[in-house]
Coordinates of C-alpha atoms in Angstrom, one line a residue:
Chain A
M277 CA -31.2 -16.1 19.7
D278 CA -33.4 -13.0 19.3
N279 CA -30.9 -10.5 18.0
V280 CA -28.6 -11.6 15.2
F281 CA -26.7 -9.1 13.0
V282 CA -24.5 -9.9 10.0
M283 CA -21.9 -7.4 8.8
E284 CA -18.8 -7.2 6.5
N285 CA -16.4 -5.5 8.9
H286 CA -16.2 -6.8 12.4
N287 CA -15.9 -3.4 14.0
E288 CA -19.5 -2.7 13.1
A289 CA -20.4 -5.0 16.0
L290 CA -19.4 -2.1 18.3
A291 CA -22.0 0.1 16.7
Y292 CA -24.7 -2.5 17.3
W293 CA -23.7 -2.9 21.0
R294 CA -23.7 0.9 21.5
R295 CA -27.0 1.3 19.7
L296 CA -28.7 -1.4 21.9
G297 CA -27.2 0.1 25.1
V298 CA -25.4 -3.0 26.0
K299 CA -23.5 -2.8 29.4
D300 CA -21.3 -5.2 31.4
K301 CA -21.8 -8.3 29.2
T302 CA -19.6 -11.3 28.8
L303 CA -18.1 -11.1 25.3
V304 CA -17.4 -14.4 23.5
H305 CA -15.3 -13.4 20.6
I306 CA -14.9 -16.3 18.2
D307 CA -12.2 -15.4 15.7
S308 CA -8.8 -16.1 14.3
H309 CA -7.8 -12.6 15.4
F310 CA -7.6 -11.0 18.8
D311 CA -9.2 -7.7 17.6
F312 CA -8.0 -6.0 20.7
A313 CA -5.3 -3.3 20.4
W314 CA -4.7 -0.1 22.3
I315 CA -6.0 2.8 20.3
T316 CA -3.7 5.8 19.8
D317 CA -6.5 8.2 20.6
S318 CA -5.1 10.4 23.4
D319 CA -5.3 14.0 22.3
P320 CA -1.9 15.6 22.8
Q321 CA -3.7 19.0 22.9
A322 CA -4.7 18.1 26.4
L323 CA -1.0 18.6 27.4
L324 CA -1.4 22.3 26.6
S325 CA -4.1 22.8 29.1
L326 CA -1.9 21.7 31.9
K327 CA -1.3 24.4 34.5
S328 CA 2.3 23.7 35.4
L329 CA 5.5 22.9 33.4
E330 CA 6.2 20.2 35.9
G331 CA 3.1 18.3 34.8
F332 CA 4.0 18.9 31.2
K333 CA 7.5 17.5 31.5
K334 CA 6.1 14.3 33.1
N335 CA 4.0 13.5 30.0
S336 CA 6.3 12.4 27.2
L337 CA 5.0 12.8 23.7
M338 CA 7.0 9.7 22.8
N339 CA 4.2 7.6 24.4
P340 CA 2.9 5.7 21.4
L341 CA -0.7 6.3 22.5
W342 CA -0.8 10.0 21.7
N343 CA -2.8 10.6 18.5
L344 CA -0.3 12.3 16.3
S345 CA -2.1 11.5 13.0
G346 CA -4.6 14.3 13.2
R347 CA -7.5 11.8 12.6
A348 CA -10.7 12.0 14.6
K349 CA -11.1 9.5 17.4
E350 CA -13.8 7.4 15.7
E351 CA -11.7 7.1 12.6
L352 CA -9.1 5.3 14.6
V353 CA -11.4 2.4 15.5
H354 CA -11.1 -0.5 13.0
I355 CA -11.4 -4.3 12.7
G356 CA -8.2 -4.8 14.7
N357 CA -9.1 -2.8 17.8
Y358 CA -12.8 -2.3 18.3
I359 CA -12.9 -4.4 21.4
E360 CA -10.7 -1.9 23.2
P361 CA -13.4 0.9 23.2
A362 CA -16.0 -1.8 24.1
I363 CA -14.0 -2.5 27.3
K364 CA -13.3 1.1 28.0
E365 CA -17.0 2.0 27.6
G366 CA -18.1 -0.7 30.0
I367 CA -19.9 -2.8 27.3
V368 CA -17.7 -5.8 28.0
G369 CA -17.4 -7.0 31.6
E370 CA -15.6 -10.3 30.8
F371 CA -13.8 -11.3 27.7
F372 CA -13.4 -14.8 26.2
W373 CA -11.5 -15.1 23.0
V374 CA -12.3 -18.5 21.4
V375 CA -9.5 -19.4 19.0
P376 CA -9.5 -22.2 16.4
D377 CA -8.5 -25.5 18.0
F378 CA -5.2 -25.7 16.2
F379 CA -4.1 -22.3 17.7
C380 CA -3.5 -24.1 21.0
S381 CA -3.0 -27.7 19.9
T382 CA 0.7 -27.8 20.8
K383 CA 2.8 -26.2 23.5
I384 CA 4.7 -24.2 20.9
R385 CA 1.6 -22.8 19.4
L386 CA 0.2 -21.9 22.8
R387 CA 3.4 -20.1 23.7
R388 CA 3.3 -18.2 20.4
L389 CA -0.3 -17.2 21.2
K390 CA 0.8 -16.1 24.7
N391 CA 3.5 -13.9 23.3
Q392 CA 1.1 -12.4 20.8
I393 CA -1.3 -11.4 23.6
R394 CA 1.4 -10.2 25.9
D395 CA 2.9 -8.0 23.1
S396 CA -0.5 -6.5 22.3
L397 CA -1.3 -5.7 25.9
L398 CA 2.2 -4.3 26.7
R399 CA 2.2 -1.9 23.7
N400 CA 0.6 0.5 26.2
P401 CA 3.5 1.6 28.3
G402 CA 1.2 2.6 31.2
F403 CA -0.1 -0.9 31.4
N404 CA 1.2 -3.9 33.3
T405 CA -0.2 -7.4 33.1
K406 CA 0.8 -11.0 33.3
V407 CA -0.5 -13.6 30.9
V408 CA -0.6 -17.0 32.6
T409 CA -1.3 -20.5 31.2
E410 CA -4.0 -22.6 33.0
N411 CA -5.2 -25.9 31.7
N412 CA -4.4 -25.1 28.1
C413 CA -6.1 -21.7 28.4
L414 CA -4.4 -18.3 28.7
K415 CA -5.6 -15.8 31.3
A416 CA -4.8 -12.1 31.8
K417 CA -6.5 -8.9 33.0
I418 CA -7.3 -5.8 31.0
G419 CA -8.0 -3.3 33.7
K420 CA -10.9 -4.9 35.7
V421 CA -11.9 -7.2 32.8
N422 CA -10.8 -10.8 32.9
L423 CA -9.5 -12.2 29.6
T424 CA -9.5 -15.9 28.9
V425 CA -8.2 -17.3 25.6
C426 CA -9.4 -20.9 24.9
S427 CA -10.7 -23.3 22.4
L428 CA -14.4 -23.9 21.9
E429 CA -14.2 -27.1 23.8
A430 CA -12.6 -25.3 26.8
L431 CA -15.1 -22.5 26.9
P432 CA -17.1 -22.7 30.1
R433 CA -20.9 -22.5 30.2
I434 CA -22.1 -18.9 30.4
E435 CA -25.5 -18.5 32.1
S436 CA -26.0 -14.8 31.6
D437 CA -26.8 -13.0 28.4
A438 CA -23.7 -12.8 26.4
L439 CA -22.3 -11.1 23.3
L440 CA -21.6 -13.8 20.8
D441 CA -19.2 -12.2 18.3
I442 CA -18.3 -14.5 15.5
D443 CA -15.9 -14.0 12.6
V444 CA -16.3 -16.3 9.6
D445 CA -12.5 -16.5 9.3
Y446 CA -12.5 -18.7 12.4
F447 CA -13.9 -21.6 10.3
V448 CA -11.3 -21.5 7.5
N449 CA -7.8 -22.9 7.6
N450 CA -5.6 -23.4 4.5
N451 CA -8.5 -22.5 2.3
A452 CA -10.7 -25.2 3.7
L453 CA -13.3 -25.5 6.5
W454 CA -11.9 -27.1 9.6
L455 CA -15.2 -27.0 11.5
H456 CA -18.7 -27.5 10.1
P457 CA -21.1 -24.7 11.2
D458 CA -23.7 -27.3 12.3
T459 CA -21.2 -28.8 14.8
F460 CA -20.1 -25.4 15.9
A461 CA -23.6 -24.1 16.5
R462 CA -24.6 -27.3 18.4
I463 CA -21.6 -26.9 20.8
L464 CA -22.0 -23.2 21.2
K465 CA -25.7 -23.2 21.9
Q466 CA -25.0 -25.6 24.8
K467 CA -22.3 -23.4 26.2
V468 CA -23.9 -20.0 25.6
P469 CA -27.7 -20.4 25.5
R470 CA -28.6 -16.7 25.4
G471 CA -27.3 -13.5 23.9
L472 CA -26.8 -11.1 21.1
V473 CA -25.1 -12.4 18.0
T474 CA -22.9 -10.5 15.7
I475 CA -21.4 -12.2 12.6
A476 CA -18.7 -10.7 10.4
Y477 CA -17.9 -12.0 6.9
S478 CA -14.4 -10.3 6.9
V479 CA -13.9 -10.8 3.2
E480 CA -12.4 -7.4 2.7
G481 CA -8.8 -7.5 3.7
G482 CA -8.5 -11.2 2.6
F483 CA -9.3 -12.7 6.0
T484 CA -12.1 -15.0 4.9
P485 CA -11.8 -16.3 1.3
I486 CA -14.8 -15.2 -0.6
E487 CA -15.9 -18.7 -1.4
Y488 CA -16.6 -19.1 2.3
K489 CA -18.5 -15.9 2.7
F490 CA -21.8 -17.8 2.7
I491 CA -20.8 -19.4 6.1
G492 CA -21.9 -16.0 7.6
D493 CA -25.4 -16.5 6.1
Y494 CA -25.4 -20.1 7.2
L495 CA -24.7 -19.0 10.8
L496 CA -27.5 -16.5 10.5
A497 CA -29.9 -19.3 9.6
L498 CA -28.6 -21.4 12.5
F499 CA -28.7 -18.7 15.2
D500 CA -31.6 -16.4 14.3
D501 CA -34.8 -17.9 15.8
S502 CA -37.0 -15.4 14.0
L503 CA -36.2 -16.8 10.6
S504 CA -38.8 -19.4 9.7
D505 CA -38.2 -22.6 7.8
T506 CA -34.5 -22.5 7.2
A507 CA -34.2 -26.2 6.6
Q508 CA -34.1 -26.0 2.8
Y509 CA -31.6 -23.1 2.9
R510 CA -29.3 -25.0 5.3
Q511 CA -29.5 -28.1 3.1
A512 CA -28.4 -25.9 0.2
M513 CA -25.5 -24.5 2.1
D514 CA -24.5 -27.9 3.2
S515 CA -24.3 -28.9 -0.5
L516 CA -22.3 -25.8 -1.1
I517 CA -19.8 -26.8 1.6
K518 CA -19.4 -30.2 -0.1
A519 CA -19.0 -28.5 -3.5
A520 CA -16.2 -26.3 -2.1
E521 CA -14.5 -29.3 -0.6
A522 CA -14.7 -31.2 -3.9
K523 CA -13.4 -28.3 -5.8
K524 CA -10.4 -27.9 -3.4
N525 CA -9.7 -31.7 -4.0
K526 CA -9.9 -31.0 -7.8
A527 CA -13.0 -33.3 -8.1
L528 CA -14.6 -30.7 -10.4
L529 CA -17.4 -32.8 -11.8
E530 CA -18.4 -33.9 -8.3
A531 CA -18.3 -30.2 -7.2
E532 CA -20.6 -29.4 -10.1
S533 CA -23.2 -32.0 -9.1
F534 CA -23.2 -30.6 -5.5
L535 CA -23.6 -27.1 -6.8
K536 CA -26.5 -28.2 -9.0
E537 CA -28.1 -29.7 -5.8
A538 CA -27.6 -26.5 -4.0
F539 CA -29.0 -24.4 -6.9
V540 CA -32.2 -26.4 -7.0
L541 CA -32.8 -25.8 -3.3
C542 CA -31.7 -22.1 -3.3
P543 CA -31.7 -20.6 -6.8
D544 CA -31.3 -17.0 -5.6
S545 CA -28.1 -17.4 -3.8
A546 CA -25.2 -15.2 -5.0
A547 CA -22.8 -17.5 -3.3
I548 CA -23.9 -20.5 -5.4
Q549 CA -23.7 -18.4 -8.6
Y550 CA -20.2 -17.3 -7.7
H551 CA -19.1 -20.9 -7.0
F552 CA -20.5 -21.9 -10.4
S553 CA -18.5 -19.1 -12.0
M554 CA -15.2 -20.2 -10.5
L555 CA -15.9 -23.9 -11.2
Y556 CA -16.7 -23.3 -14.9
Y557 CA -13.6 -21.1 -15.2
A558 CA -11.6 -24.0 -13.8
L559 CA -13.2 -26.3 -16.4
G560 CA -12.2 -23.9 -19.2
L561 CA -15.8 -22.8 -19.8
K562 CA -15.3 -19.1 -19.8
R563 CA -18.6 -17.9 -21.2
P564 CA -20.8 -19.6 -18.5
A565 CA -18.1 -18.6 -16.0
R566 CA -18.6 -14.9 -17.0
D567 CA -22.4 -15.3 -17.0
Y568 CA -22.5 -16.8 -13.5
Y569 CA -20.1 -14.2 -12.2
W570 CA -22.4 -11.4 -13.3
Q571 CA -25.5 -13.2 -12.0
A572 CA -23.7 -13.4 -8.6
V573 CA -22.8 -9.7 -8.7
S574 CA -26.3 -8.7 -9.7
K575 CA -27.7 -10.5 -6.7
D576 CA -25.1 -9.3 -4.3
G577 CA -22.8 -6.4 -5.3
S578 CA -20.3 -7.3 -2.6
Y579 CA -19.0 -10.1 -4.8
R580 CA -17.5 -7.5 -7.1
T581 CA -14.6 -6.7 -4.9
L582 CA -10.8 -6.8 -5.1
Y583 CA -11.0 -9.7 -2.6
N584 CA -13.1 -11.9 -4.8
N585 CA -10.0 -13.8 -5.8
R586 CA -6.8 -15.0 -4.1
G587 CA -4.6 -12.3 -5.7
P588 CA -4.2 -10.0 -2.7
V589 CA -3.3 -12.9 -0.4
L590 CA -0.9 -14.4 -2.9
E591 CA 0.7 -10.9 -3.3
E592 CA 1.1 -10.6 0.5
N593 CA 3.0 -14.0 0.4
S594 CA 5.2 -12.7 -2.4
R595 CA 3.8 -15.2 -4.9
L596 CA 3.6 -12.6 -7.6
H597 CA 3.3 -14.9 -10.5
S598 CA 0.3 -16.7 -9.1
A599 CA -1.2 -13.3 -8.0
R600 CA -0.8 -12.0 -11.5
R601 CA -2.6 -15.1 -12.9
E602 CA -5.5 -14.5 -10.5
Y603 CA -5.9 -10.9 -11.6
E604 CA -5.7 -11.8 -15.2
K605 CA -8.3 -14.5 -14.7
M606 CA -10.6 -12.0 -13.0
L607 CA -10.1 -9.5 -15.8
E608 CA -11.5 -12.1 -18.2
L609 CA -14.7 -12.2 -16.1
D610 CA -14.8 -8.5 -15.1
P611 CA -12.7 -6.5 -17.6
E612 CA -13.8 -3.1 -16.2
N613 CA -12.7 -3.7 -12.6
F614 CA -10.0 -1.1 -11.9
H615 CA -8.7 -2.9 -8.8
Y616 CA -7.2 -5.7 -10.9
Y617 CA -5.3 -3.2 -13.1
A618 CA -4.0 -1.3 -10.1
R619 CA -2.8 -4.5 -8.5
L620 CA -1.2 -5.8 -11.8
G621 CA 0.5 -2.4 -11.9
N622 CA 1.9 -3.1 -8.4
I623 CA 3.1 -6.6 -9.4
F624 CA 4.9 -5.3 -12.5
S625 CA 6.3 -2.5 -10.4
Q626 CA 7.8 -5.0 -8.0
K627 CA 9.3 -6.8 -10.9
K628 CA 10.8 -3.5 -12.1
D629 CA 8.8 -3.8 -15.4
W630 CA 8.1 -0.1 -15.3
G631 CA 6.5 0.1 -18.8
R632 CA 3.8 -2.5 -18.0
A633 CA 3.3 -1.1 -14.6
L634 CA 2.5 2.3 -16.0
E635 CA 0.2 0.7 -18.6
N636 CA -1.8 -1.0 -15.9
Y637 CA -2.0 2.1 -13.7
A638 CA -3.2 4.1 -16.6
A639 CA -5.9 1.5 -17.3
A640 CA -6.9 1.6 -13.6
L641 CA -7.1 5.4 -13.7
R642 CA -9.1 5.4 -17.0
L643 CA -11.7 3.2 -15.3
H644 CA -11.6 4.9 -11.9
P645 CA -10.0 8.4 -11.9
R646 CA -10.2 8.5 -8.1
S647 CA -8.0 5.4 -7.4
H648 CA -5.5 6.7 -4.9
E649 CA -3.8 3.3 -5.0
A650 CA -3.1 3.7 -8.7
Y651 CA -1.8 7.3 -8.3
A652 CA 0.5 6.2 -5.5
G653 CA 1.8 3.2 -7.5
R654 CA 2.4 5.4 -10.6
G655 CA 4.2 7.9 -8.4
Y656 CA 6.5 5.1 -7.2
V657 CA 7.3 4.1 -10.8
F658 CA 8.1 7.7 -11.7
L659 CA 10.3 8.0 -8.7
K660 CA 12.3 4.9 -9.7
Q661 CA 12.6 6.3 -13.2
K662 CA 13.9 9.6 -11.7
R663 CA 10.9 11.5 -13.2
L664 CA 10.7 13.4 -9.9
D665 CA 8.2 16.2 -10.8
E666 CA 5.8 13.6 -12.2
A667 CA 6.3 11.4 -9.1
I668 CA 5.5 14.3 -6.8
E669 CA 2.4 15.2 -8.9
S670 CA 1.1 11.6 -8.8
F671 CA 1.7 11.2 -5.1
T672 CA 0.0 14.5 -4.4
Q673 CA -3.0 13.3 -6.4
S674 CA -3.0 10.1 -4.3
L675 CA -2.7 12.1 -1.0
T676 CA -5.5 14.5 -2.1
L677 CA -7.8 11.5 -2.3
N678 CA -6.4 9.8 0.8
P679 CA -4.3 12.1 3.0
H680 CA -3.5 9.4 5.5
N681 CA -1.9 6.8 3.2
P682 CA 1.5 6.1 4.8
Y683 CA 2.8 4.5 1.5
A684 CA 2.2 7.7 -0.5
N685 CA 3.5 9.9 2.3
Y686 CA 6.7 7.9 2.6
W687 CA 7.5 7.8 -1.1
I688 CA 6.7 11.4 -1.7
G689 CA 9.1 12.1 1.2
A690 CA 11.7 10.0 -0.7
A691 CA 11.0 12.0 -3.9
Y692 CA 11.5 15.3 -2.0
M693 CA 14.8 13.9 -0.6
N694 CA 15.9 13.2 -4.2
M695 CA 15.1 16.9 -4.9
K696 CA 17.0 17.9 -1.8
Q697 CA 13.9 19.5 -0.4
Y698 CA 14.6 18.2 3.1
T699 CA 11.9 20.1 5.1
Q700 CA 9.2 18.8 2.8
A701 CA 10.7 15.4 3.0
M702 CA 10.8 15.5 6.8
R703 CA 7.1 16.5 7.0
S704 CA 6.0 13.7 4.6
I705 CA 8.0 11.0 6.2
R706 CA 6.8 12.1 9.7
C707 CA 3.3 11.9 8.4
A708 CA 4.0 8.3 7.1
L709 CA 5.3 7.4 10.6
N710 CA 2.3 8.9 12.3
N711 CA -0.1 7.0 10.0
G712 CA 1.1 3.5 10.4
F713 CA 4.8 3.3 9.5
F714 CA 5.8 4.1 13.1
T715 CA 8.3 1.2 13.2
L716 CA 9.5 1.2 9.6
P717 CA 13.3 1.3 9.9
Q718 CA 13.8 2.7 6.4
A719 CA 11.7 5.7 7.3
R720 CA 13.6 6.2 10.6
W721 CA 17.0 6.1 8.8
R722 CA 15.7 8.5 6.2
L723 CA 14.9 10.9 9.0
V724 CA 18.4 10.5 10.4
F725 CA 19.8 11.6 7.1
I726 CA 17.4 14.5 6.8
Y727 CA 18.3 15.8 10.3
W728 CA 21.9 15.5 9.4
K729 CA 21.4 17.5 6.2
N730 CA 19.4 20.1 8.1
K731 CA 22.1 20.2 10.8
V732 CA 19.5 19.4 13.6
Y733 CA 22.0 17.2 15.4
N734 CA 20.1 16.6 18.6
R735 CA 17.1 15.3 16.7
M736 CA 19.5 13.2 14.6
C737 CA 20.9 11.5 17.7
D738 CA 17.4 10.8 19.0
E739 CA 16.3 9.4 15.7
I740 CA 19.4 7.2 15.4
K741 CA 18.2 5.6 18.6
Y742 CA 14.7 4.9 17.2
A743 CA 16.1 3.7 13.9
C744 CA 18.4 1.2 15.7
I745 CA 15.4 -0.1 17.8
A746 CA 13.2 -0.3 14.7
S747 CA 16.0 -2.1 12.7
Y748 CA 16.6 -4.5 15.6
Y749 CA 12.9 -5.5 15.9
D750 CA 12.6 -5.7 12.1
S751 CA 15.6 -8.1 11.8
I752 CA 14.1 -10.3 14.7
K753 CA 10.8 -10.4 12.8
R754 CA 12.5 -11.4 9.6
I755 CA 14.4 -14.2 11.4
A756 CA 11.3 -15.4 13.2
Chain B
M248 CA 8.5 35.1 9.1
C249 CA 5.4 33.6 10.7
R250 CA 4.4 30.7 12.9
N251 CA 3.7 27.3 11.3
E252 CA -0.1 27.1 11.8
A253 CA 0.1 23.4 12.3
I254 CA 2.0 23.9 15.6
A255 CA -0.3 23.9 18.6
W256 CA 1.0 26.0 21.5
N257 CA 0.2 27.7 24.8
V258 CA 1.8 29.7 27.5
I259 CA 2.4 27.8 30.7
E260 CA 4.1 29.6 33.6
D261 CA 5.2 32.4 31.2
K262 CA 6.9 30.0 28.9
A263 CA 5.7 29.2 25.3
V264 CA 5.1 25.4 25.1
L265 CA 5.0 24.2 21.5
L266 CA 3.4 20.9 20.5
D267 CA 5.0 19.6 17.4
R268 CA 2.5 16.8 16.4
A269 CA 4.5 15.8 13.3
E270 CA 7.6 15.4 15.3
G271 CA 5.8 13.8 18.2
R272 CA 7.4 16.1 20.8
A273 CA 6.9 19.2 22.9
I274 CA 9.3 22.1 23.1
I275 CA 9.5 24.6 26.0
L276 CA 11.1 27.9 24.9
N277 CA 13.0 30.1 27.3
E278 CA 12.1 33.6 28.2
V279 CA 13.5 35.3 25.1
G280 CA 12.3 32.5 22.8
S281 CA 8.9 32.7 24.3
Y282 CA 8.8 36.5 23.7
I283 CA 9.8 36.0 20.1
W284 CA 7.3 33.3 19.6
R285 CA 4.5 35.4 21.0
S286 CA 5.6 38.3 18.9
L287 CA 5.1 36.3 15.7
D288 CA 1.3 37.0 15.9
T289 CA 2.1 39.3 13.0
K290 CA 4.5 38.5 10.1
M291 CA 7.9 40.0 10.8
A292 CA 11.3 40.1 9.1
A293 CA 14.3 38.9 11.1
S294 CA 15.6 42.4 11.4
E295 CA 12.3 43.6 12.9
I296 CA 12.4 40.7 15.4
I297 CA 15.9 41.6 16.4
A298 CA 15.0 45.2 16.9
L299 CA 11.9 44.3 19.0
V300 CA 13.8 41.9 21.3
S301 CA 16.7 44.4 21.7
Q302 CA 14.2 47.1 22.7
H303 CA 12.2 44.9 25.0
F304 CA 15.2 43.4 26.9
N305 CA 16.9 46.8 26.7
S306 CA 20.1 45.4 25.2
G307 CA 21.5 45.7 21.7
N308 CA 24.8 44.1 20.9
I309 CA 26.1 41.9 18.1
R310 CA 26.0 38.8 20.3
I311 CA 22.2 39.1 20.9
E312 CA 21.7 39.6 17.1
K313 CA 23.7 36.4 16.5
D314 CA 21.8 34.5 19.1
I315 CA 18.4 35.6 17.7
R316 CA 19.4 34.7 14.1
F317 CA 20.6 31.3 15.3
F318 CA 17.3 30.8 17.2
L319 CA 15.2 31.8 14.1
D320 CA 17.3 29.4 11.9
E321 CA 16.7 26.7 14.3
L322 CA 12.9 27.3 14.3
L323 CA 13.0 27.3 10.5
R324 CA 15.0 24.1 10.3
R325 CA 12.5 22.4 12.6
D326 CA 9.6 23.8 10.5
L327 CA 8.1 25.6 13.5
I328 CA 8.1 28.9 11.6
R329 CA 8.0 29.6 7.9
M330 CA 9.3 32.2 5.6
E331 CA 6.5 34.1 4.0
E332 CA 7.1 35.2 0.4
G333 CA 6.1 38.6 -0.9

């Protein structure tokens, strides 16, 4: 392929397509995630330019696609929705989402996938579509664009120039590779011989474990015809895959010998240095672990991220003890990384160990005085300790740095409620709803209380309705 | 009192239409409400608004005063207008 681009965040693909003036192409999106969602970018200001009240009344502002966050249109495009503007702008004429094989390996999984797609599409109330199952594939229409969801094996041959849009997280399942990039490239090149390739690492956010970030570079070597003599590099990456597998199977010495093989072939790879670092840490050799960590970071600064360990994913799965161990491990390698302190603060806060939470937030803020996450976390601790003035000050500092943070908006609202400042509380909680907490039942119920206190009974009745709906869906989600 | 600057609004068919983004809803005021809303171009005290409306609609009784005060309270509670200090 002639044009191959590698990026961290998948939505950067849209910028490449726009810049190259791509139109009406077949998109082959190879990913564990759909990356299509309706964007809430309709400007409600347009309602005010209507000429008649009749037209005005027909357009309800409760339509979830109105942009009530006050953010610019481009700011609303992210890794989870960038395919929507690509379709709207005519970049994409047909859309294939190639999912990992195990997504549709059983009828139950296929049905779950079908529900996920239907729910995503129907979130737009003005949109009506049917998702149908055909030969183990799912088919639907997004406007005039045909959508097909299938495995790599079921992908038909595409003769025209295509957009090959690959996410590295496609290759990883349960922290192991389920498909070798060589096998993938061989099959894909037969099915899609020509096109523009975009490859996303997707480490930020915890989608691709950082130890597999190098798969993105490996794919680049496999697809970019302009790179000369990649045989040695590919051999090194193959050894790295074997090292990662061996480490996962706790065969640490075997992993070390594969890593040494890889290092001889490719001594400048940050990925190999990072793997050495983690391996030596597992072997209890902390000094070389630290040295290799810093060598990796000096070669590629993106290895110094919050997501260079499993802490965030463990936290998300409520495995707080393991997450804490991960952050503490990383602090031994990188003692000045404020992210780990902020996250340790969150963990202690969840365990209601307020003292240690505050200590860690203070450490994070000493290292990085603009950490909005640490300010918000500290605000929450102050709120729980009933230190309301300090809570509000800390949340305000967080919101000055990141005004759209729904967490800080929600909890500053809770602090105002505690202070009986209901108008301020209403504004903040509304802001949280408009910036991502739209369906959070607790936020809805807080609004019910505020309206009751403010004696705005008609709003209260409306809000009870939304609170009940949000609570219903929340309980269904918990049961599922 | 003055309008909350965050509220976008326009006059459509002689009625003030308010777009409350934070609340995610639109409000259409009636004739008197629209007149009051448009009058809030300059800061005014409640008593000034009452006097202005009474004069404009040529009626001045206790009932109107009560209605206007109720309306202004409602706007305040919904954070559509704000009390200016000083």
